[in-house]
Amino acid sequence: MTAQFSRYVALGDSFTEGVGDELPDGRVRGWADFVALGLQAVADEPIGYANLAIRGRKLGPIIAEQLEPALALKPDLMTFNGGGNDIMRPRVTISWVVDETLKVVDRALQQDGLHVVVLAGANPSRHLPLGGLMQRRGDQLADAVLGALHAKPVTLVNNWADETLTDSRYWSVDKLHLNALGHARVAANVLTALDVPVPAEWGVEEVADAGSGARSRNTARYYREYVLPWIGRRVTGRSSGDGREPKRATLLPVD
């Protein structure tokens, strides 16, 4: 029997906000929005969907700013991802990320009727400068977090291990965030894990069966437009999410 949910809340950073999947009007869409569409497609009644994720957030602020507001919405489905921005900093303690994620899950499981999904992010390391370091840290993070949660009554979605998602066709021009195709595939991974049908019109399997994309070069223009601004924010202690509010702070009908 297909699972049905009526109140879905997503927590996280740019991955969950949907950066890289920009719509013509400037809004971002992303995998969580696709998941909400998939849930609505099988629901008997209109469902509510909130997305509290904000780009640039490290794990600590995600928890401090988003967890309790999310639970206050009394969802019956919550997705959580965090730690991606932490492993891109010079120093990160993987055990701390694991411990904090466990606290999130334990707190969420105190809420009656709440199903929790924990995701590992997709792996951009093949296309990035210093990608080898990110690969090692990402491997450690995904293995440690998902391993620690294996015995918990939650759904785990390991996008980091999805080899198809490493192809360049799934990544936006900054090579750090997924494009629309990538976000649709992550959503398909989540829906499949929840035993919810993936809408055929997304064409997820057809895209996966197509030929691989070309591996792009990291040109001087790429460094100038994406790498150097990112370094500048790190040096000055700024974030791409400074001053931003969640795009869907309350439960709204799926559009």
mmCIF file of C-alpha atoms in Angstrom:
data_model
loop_
_atom_site.group_PDB
_atom_site.id
_atom_site.type_symbol
_atom_site.label_atom_id
_atom_site.label_comp_id
_atom_site.label_asym_id
_atom_site.label_seq_id
_atom_site.Cartn_x
_atom_site.Cartn_y
_atom_site.Cartn_z
ATOM 1 C CA MET A 1 0.000 0.000 0.000
ATOM 2 C CA THR A 2 1.359 3.432 -0.951
ATOM 3 C CA ALA A 3 2.282 5.622 2.008
ATOM 4 C CA GLN A 4 0.262 8.821 2.364
ATOM 5 C CA PHE A 5 1.257 11.967 4.234
ATOM 6 C CA SER A 6 -0.655 15.212 4.720
ATOM 7 C CA ARG A 7 1.829 17.586 6.417
ATOM 8 C CA TYR A 8 5.385 17.628 5.043
ATOM 9 C CA VAL A 9 8.222 19.834 6.360
ATOM 10 C CA ALA A 10 11.765 19.971 4.921
ATOM 11 C CA LEU A 11 14.855 21.130 6.866
ATOM 12 C CA GLY A 12 18.349 21.817 5.573
ATOM 13 C CA ASP A 13 20.617 24.091 3.523
ATOM 14 C CA SER A 14 20.898 24.982 -0.188
ATOM 15 C CA PHE A 15 20.492 21.326 -1.181
ATOM 16 C CA THR A 16 17.007 21.224 0.351
ATOM 17 C CA GLU A 17 16.113 24.819 -0.497
ATOM 18 C CA GLY A 18 16.632 23.908 -4.154
ATOM 19 C CA VAL A 19 19.537 26.113 -5.236
ATOM 20 C CA GLY A 20 20.574 25.232 -8.786
ATOM 21 C CA ASP A 21 17.000 24.582 -9.919
ATOM 22 C CA GLU A 22 16.048 28.186 -10.652
ATOM 23 C CA LEU A 23 12.658 28.988 -12.151
ATOM 24 C CA PRO A 24 12.113 31.819 -14.682
ATOM 25 C CA ASP A 25 10.679 34.090 -11.973
ATOM 26 C CA GLY A 26 13.830 33.765 -9.828
ATOM 27 C CA ARG A 27 12.466 31.291 -7.309
ATOM 28 C CA VAL A 28 14.229 28.000 -6.666
ATOM 29 C CA ARG A 29 12.366 24.701 -6.782
ATOM 30 C CA GLY A 30 14.437 21.646 -5.790
ATOM 31 C CA TRP A 31 13.938 18.050 -4.765
ATOM 32 C CA ALA A 32 11.785 18.761 -1.695
ATOM 33 C CA ASP A 33 9.273 20.577 -3.902
ATOM 34 C CA PHE A 34 9.258 17.581 -6.248
ATOM 35 C CA VAL A 35 8.698 15.268 -3.270
ATOM 36 C CA ALA A 36 5.722 17.383 -2.223
ATOM 37 C CA LEU A 37 4.296 17.067 -5.743
ATOM 38 C CA GLY A 38 4.757 13.301 -5.619
ATOM 39 C CA LEU A 39 3.044 13.084 -2.248
ATOM 40 C CA GLN A 40 0.141 15.207 -3.473
ATOM 41 C CA ALA A 41 -0.289 12.988 -6.517
ATOM 42 C CA VAL A 42 -1.195 9.996 -4.337
ATOM 43 C CA ALA A 43 -3.028 11.852 -1.563
ATOM 44 C CA ASP A 44 -6.785 11.719 -1.134
ATOM 45 C CA GLU A 45 -6.919 15.310 0.160
ATOM 46 C CA PRO A 46 -4.823 18.468 -0.345
ATOM 47 C CA ILE A 47 -1.566 18.284 1.633
ATOM 48 C CA GLY A 48 0.465 21.014 3.303
ATOM 49 C CA TYR A 49 4.157 21.570 2.568
ATOM 50 C CA ALA A 50 6.712 23.796 4.319
ATOM 51 C CA ASN A 51 10.398 24.232 3.480
ATOM 52 C CA LEU A 52 12.513 25.894 6.181
ATOM 53 C CA ALA A 53 15.883 25.264 4.496
ATOM 54 C CA ILE A 54 18.230 28.227 3.920
ATOM 55 C CA ARG A 55 21.303 28.168 1.700
ATOM 56 C CA GLY A 56 24.736 28.362 3.315
ATOM 57 C CA ARG A 57 23.604 27.066 6.690
ATOM 58 C CA LYS A 58 25.966 24.822 8.639
ATOM 59 C CA LEU A 59 24.522 22.035 10.763
ATOM 60 C CA GLY A 60 24.424 23.991 14.045
ATOM 61 C CA PRO A 61 22.289 26.841 12.675
ATOM 62 C CA ILE A 62 20.033 24.420 10.794
ATOM 63 C CA ILE A 63 19.186 22.733 14.073
ATOM 64 C CA ALA A 64 18.957 25.934 16.112
ATOM 65 C CA GLU A 65 16.797 27.806 13.611
ATOM 66 C CA GLN A 66 14.678 25.136 11.956
ATOM 67 C CA LEU A 67 14.039 22.089 14.140
ATOM 68 C CA GLU A 68 11.620 23.434 16.734
ATOM 69 C CA PRO A 69 9.699 25.634 14.242
ATOM 70 C CA ALA A 70 9.351 22.557 12.050
ATOM 71 C CA LEU A 71 8.013 20.404 14.871
ATOM 72 C CA ALA A 72 5.622 23.186 15.886
ATOM 73 C CA LEU A 73 3.931 22.706 12.513
ATOM 74 C CA LYS A 74 3.058 19.158 13.636
ATOM 75 C CA PRO A 75 4.138 17.406 10.437
ATOM 76 C CA ASP A 76 3.607 13.738 9.747
ATOM 77 C CA LEU A 77 6.661 13.706 7.430
ATOM 78 C CA MET A 78 9.949 15.523 7.982
ATOM 79 C CA THR A 79 13.066 15.383 5.794
ATOM 80 C CA PHE A 80 16.437 16.387 7.218
ATOM 81 C CA ASN A 81 19.832 16.969 5.651
ATOM 82 C CA GLY A 82 22.792 18.858 7.065
ATOM 83 C CA GLY A 83 26.562 18.850 7.329
ATOM 84 C CA GLY A 84 27.400 19.547 3.699
ATOM 85 C CA ASN A 85 28.581 23.067 4.446
ATOM 86 C CA ASP A 86 30.513 21.819 7.466
ATOM 87 C CA ILE A 87 32.689 19.439 5.447
ATOM 88 C CA MET A 88 33.630 22.294 3.099
ATOM 89 C CA ARG A 89 35.262 24.224 5.948
ATOM 90 C CA PRO A 90 38.973 23.764 6.817
ATOM 91 C CA ARG A 91 38.113 21.863 9.984
ATOM 92 C CA VAL A 92 35.213 19.561 10.686
ATOM 93 C CA THR A 93 34.639 16.873 13.300
ATOM 94 C CA ILE A 94 32.598 14.094 11.727
ATOM 95 C CA SER A 95 31.700 12.603 15.112
ATOM 96 C CA TRP A 96 30.131 15.930 16.131
ATOM 97 C CA VAL A 97 27.995 15.965 12.981
ATOM 98 C CA VAL A 98 26.871 12.411 13.757
ATOM 99 C CA ASP A 99 26.031 13.239 17.380
ATOM 100 C CA GLU A 100 24.033 16.333 16.417
ATOM 101 C CA THR A 101 22.119 14.454 13.726
ATOM 102 C CA LEU A 102 21.248 11.738 16.241
ATOM 103 C CA LYS A 103 19.903 14.432 18.583
ATOM 104 C CA VAL A 104 17.718 15.788 15.785
ATOM 105 C CA VAL A 105 16.313 12.355 15.041
ATOM 106 C CA ASP A 106 15.709 11.512 18.708
ATOM 107 C CA ARG A 107 13.943 14.861 19.240
ATOM 108 C CA ALA A 108 11.780 14.380 16.142
ATOM 109 C CA LEU A 109 10.831 10.839 17.112
ATOM 110 C CA GLN A 110 9.301 12.186 20.315
ATOM 111 C CA GLN A 111 6.557 13.673 18.136
ATOM 112 C CA ASP A 112 3.632 11.291 17.728
ATOM 113 C CA GLY A 113 2.905 10.171 14.192
ATOM 114 C CA LEU A 114 6.007 11.766 12.637
ATOM 115 C CA HIS A 115 7.965 9.857 9.983
ATOM 116 C CA VAL A 116 11.555 11.078 9.598
ATOM 117 C CA VAL A 117 13.677 10.864 6.449
ATOM 118 C CA VAL A 118 17.408 11.589 6.691
ATOM 119 C CA LEU A 119 19.252 12.213 3.444
ATOM 120 C CA ALA A 120 22.882 12.242 2.437
ATOM 121 C CA GLY A 121 23.485 14.915 -0.178
ATOM 122 C CA ALA A 122 24.556 14.224 -3.749
ATOM 123 C CA ASN A 123 28.277 14.000 -4.538
ATOM 124 C CA PRO A 124 29.730 16.930 -6.567
ATOM 125 C CA SER A 125 33.397 16.097 -5.911
ATOM 126 C CA ARG A 126 34.267 14.866 -9.428
ATOM 127 C CA HIS A 127 33.685 18.337 -10.845
ATOM 128 C CA LEU A 128 35.122 20.583 -8.107
ATOM 129 C CA PRO A 129 38.577 21.938 -7.319
ATOM 130 C CA LEU A 130 40.012 19.963 -4.369
ATOM 131 C CA GLY A 131 37.331 17.382 -5.099
ATOM 132 C CA GLY A 132 39.428 14.594 -3.589
ATOM 133 C CA LEU A 133 39.194 16.177 -0.141
ATOM 134 C CA MET A 134 35.433 16.581 -0.435
ATOM 135 C CA GLN A 135 35.120 12.975 -1.637
ATOM 136 C CA ARG A 136 36.949 11.665 1.438
ATOM 137 C CA ARG A 137 35.008 13.825 3.854
ATOM 138 C CA GLY A 138 31.703 13.098 2.156
ATOM 139 C CA ASP A 139 32.364 9.367 2.277
ATOM 140 C CA GLN A 140 33.147 9.612 5.984
ATOM 141 C CA LEU A 141 30.095 11.745 6.705
ATOM 142 C CA ALA A 142 27.598 9.598 4.784
ATOM 143 C CA ASP A 143 28.949 6.344 6.188
ATOM 144 C CA ALA A 144 29.056 7.640 9.766
ATOM 145 C CA VAL A 145 25.638 9.336 9.830
ATOM 146 C CA LEU A 146 23.711 6.630 7.980
ATOM 147 C CA GLY A 147 25.514 3.916 9.923
ATOM 148 C CA ALA A 148 24.622 5.516 13.255
ATOM 149 C CA LEU A 149 20.979 5.816 12.220
ATOM 150 C CA HIS A 150 20.644 2.310 10.815
ATOM 151 C CA ALA A 151 18.880 0.979 13.897
ATOM 152 C CA LYS A 152 16.551 3.982 14.241
ATOM 153 C CA PRO A 153 12.953 3.856 12.925
ATOM 154 C CA VAL A 154 13.688 6.366 10.157
ATOM 155 C CA THR A 155 14.013 6.243 6.372
ATOM 156 C CA LEU A 156 17.566 6.719 5.064
ATOM 157 C CA VAL A 157 18.293 7.967 1.530
ATOM 158 C CA ASN A 158 21.950 7.775 0.506
ATOM 159 C CA ASN A 159 22.202 10.107 -2.479
ATOM 160 C CA TRP A 160 25.966 10.333 -1.944
ATOM 161 C CA ALA A 161 26.277 6.713 -3.097
ATOM 162 C CA ASP A 162 24.096 7.282 -6.195
ATOM 163 C CA GLU A 163 26.675 6.976 -8.995
ATOM 164 C CA THR A 164 24.227 8.252 -11.580
ATOM 165 C CA LEU A 165 24.040 11.589 -9.749
ATOM 166 C CA THR A 166 27.777 12.168 -10.172
ATOM 167 C CA ASP A 167 27.312 12.716 -13.914
ATOM 168 C CA SER A 168 27.769 16.321 -15.077
ATOM 169 C CA ARG A 169 24.266 16.385 -16.599
ATOM 170 C CA TYR A 170 22.791 16.628 -13.119
ATOM 171 C CA TRP A 171 24.784 19.658 -11.936
ATOM 172 C CA SER A 172 24.274 23.383 -12.357
ATOM 173 C CA VAL A 173 26.897 25.756 -13.752
ATOM 174 C CA ASP A 174 28.482 26.321 -10.328
ATOM 175 C CA LYS A 175 29.163 22.538 -10.134
ATOM 176 C CA LEU A 176 28.258 22.552 -6.446
ATOM 177 C CA HIS A 177 24.454 22.497 -6.678
ATOM 178 C CA LEU A 178 22.185 20.137 -8.582
ATOM 179 C CA ASN A 179 20.171 21.375 -11.550
ATOM 180 C CA ALA A 180 16.526 20.480 -12.236
ATOM 181 C CA LEU A 181 17.446 16.997 -13.473
ATOM 182 C CA GLY A 182 19.498 16.325 -10.349
ATOM 183 C CA HIS A 183 16.807 17.542 -7.998
ATOM 184 C CA ALA A 184 14.211 15.395 -9.771
ATOM 185 C CA ARG A 185 16.427 12.327 -9.344
ATOM 186 C CA VAL A 186 16.928 13.000 -5.614
ATOM 187 C CA ALA A 187 13.169 13.384 -5.253
ATOM 188 C CA ALA A 188 12.724 10.061 -7.032
ATOM 189 C CA ASN A 189 15.157 8.460 -4.573
ATOM 190 C CA VAL A 190 13.151 9.842 -1.639
ATOM 191 C CA LEU A 191 9.757 8.830 -3.016
ATOM 192 C CA THR A 192 11.010 5.338 -3.829
ATOM 193 C CA ALA A 193 12.332 4.961 -0.282
ATOM 194 C CA LEU A 194 8.881 5.975 0.991
ATOM 195 C CA ASP A 195 7.154 3.517 -1.367
ATOM 196 C CA VAL A 196 5.473 6.394 -3.207
ATOM 197 C CA PRO A 197 5.282 6.185 -7.038
ATOM 198 C CA VAL A 198 7.567 8.502 -8.990
ATOM 199 C CA PRO A 199 5.510 10.462 -11.552
ATOM 200 C CA ALA A 200 6.350 9.093 -14.991
ATOM 201 C CA GLU A 201 6.241 12.563 -16.548
ATOM 202 C CA TRP A 202 9.455 13.486 -14.719
ATOM 203 C CA GLY A 203 11.352 11.144 -17.034
ATOM 204 C CA VAL A 204 13.866 10.223 -14.316
ATOM 205 C CA GLU A 205 14.652 6.771 -15.680
ATOM 206 C CA GLU A 206 14.853 7.997 -19.274
ATOM 207 C CA VAL A 207 17.411 10.634 -18.279
ATOM 208 C CA ALA A 208 19.440 8.053 -16.356
ATOM 209 C CA ASP A 209 19.497 5.732 -19.362
ATOM 210 C CA ALA A 210 20.762 8.447 -21.705
ATOM 211 C CA GLY A 211 24.449 8.930 -22.474
ATOM 212 C CA SER A 212 26.764 10.491 -19.913
ATOM 213 C CA GLY A 213 27.508 14.193 -20.047
ATOM 214 C CA ALA A 214 30.944 15.543 -20.892
ATOM 215 C CA ARG A 215 33.283 16.322 -18.022
ATOM 216 C CA SER A 216 33.683 20.082 -17.964
ATOM 217 C CA ARG A 217 36.923 21.984 -17.403
ATOM 218 C CA ASN A 218 37.372 24.394 -14.510
ATOM 219 C CA THR A 219 38.202 27.491 -16.528
ATOM 220 C CA ALA A 220 39.497 30.865 -15.346
ATOM 221 C CA ARG A 221 35.960 32.206 -15.756
ATOM 222 C CA TYR A 222 34.606 29.462 -13.511
ATOM 223 C CA TYR A 223 37.105 30.343 -10.772
ATOM 224 C CA ARG A 224 36.329 34.050 -11.142
ATOM 225 C CA GLU A 225 32.538 33.688 -11.035
ATOM 226 C CA TYR A 226 32.124 30.900 -8.477
ATOM 227 C CA VAL A 227 35.254 29.835 -6.608
ATOM 228 C CA LEU A 228 36.686 33.240 -5.672
ATOM 229 C CA PRO A 229 33.351 34.635 -4.373
ATOM 230 C CA TRP A 230 32.930 31.487 -2.278
ATOM 231 C CA ILE A 231 36.431 31.927 -0.813
ATOM 232 C CA GLY A 232 35.684 35.583 -0.155
ATOM 233 C CA ARG A 233 32.614 34.720 1.883
ATOM 234 C CA ARG A 234 34.581 32.189 3.923
ATOM 235 C CA VAL A 235 37.388 34.662 4.648
ATOM 236 C CA THR A 236 34.994 37.398 5.750
ATOM 237 C CA GLY A 237 32.662 35.098 7.684
ATOM 238 C CA ARG A 238 29.707 35.739 5.402
ATOM 239 C CA SER A 239 27.224 33.263 3.944
ATOM 240 C CA SER A 240 25.107 33.169 0.806
ATOM 241 C CA GLY A 241 22.132 32.778 3.135
ATOM 242 C CA ASP A 242 22.744 35.855 5.276
ATOM 243 C CA GLY A 243 19.514 37.768 5.702
ATOM 244 C CA ARG A 244 17.398 35.172 3.935
ATOM 245 C CA GLU A 245 14.141 33.774 5.256
ATOM 246 C CA PRO A 246 12.711 30.303 4.513
ATOM 247 C CA LYS A 247 10.812 30.210 1.236
ATOM 248 C CA ARG A 248 7.873 28.330 2.809
ATOM 249 C CA ALA A 249 7.875 29.030 6.543
ATOM 250 C CA THR A 250 4.388 27.629 7.032
ATOM 251 C CA LEU A 251 2.413 24.721 5.629
ATOM 252 C CA LEU A 252 0.993 25.777 2.279
ATOM 253 C CA PRO A 253 -0.972 23.831 -0.343
ATOM 254 C CA VAL A 254 1.194 22.057 -2.928
ATOM 255 C CA ASP A 255 1.201 24.179 -6.075
#
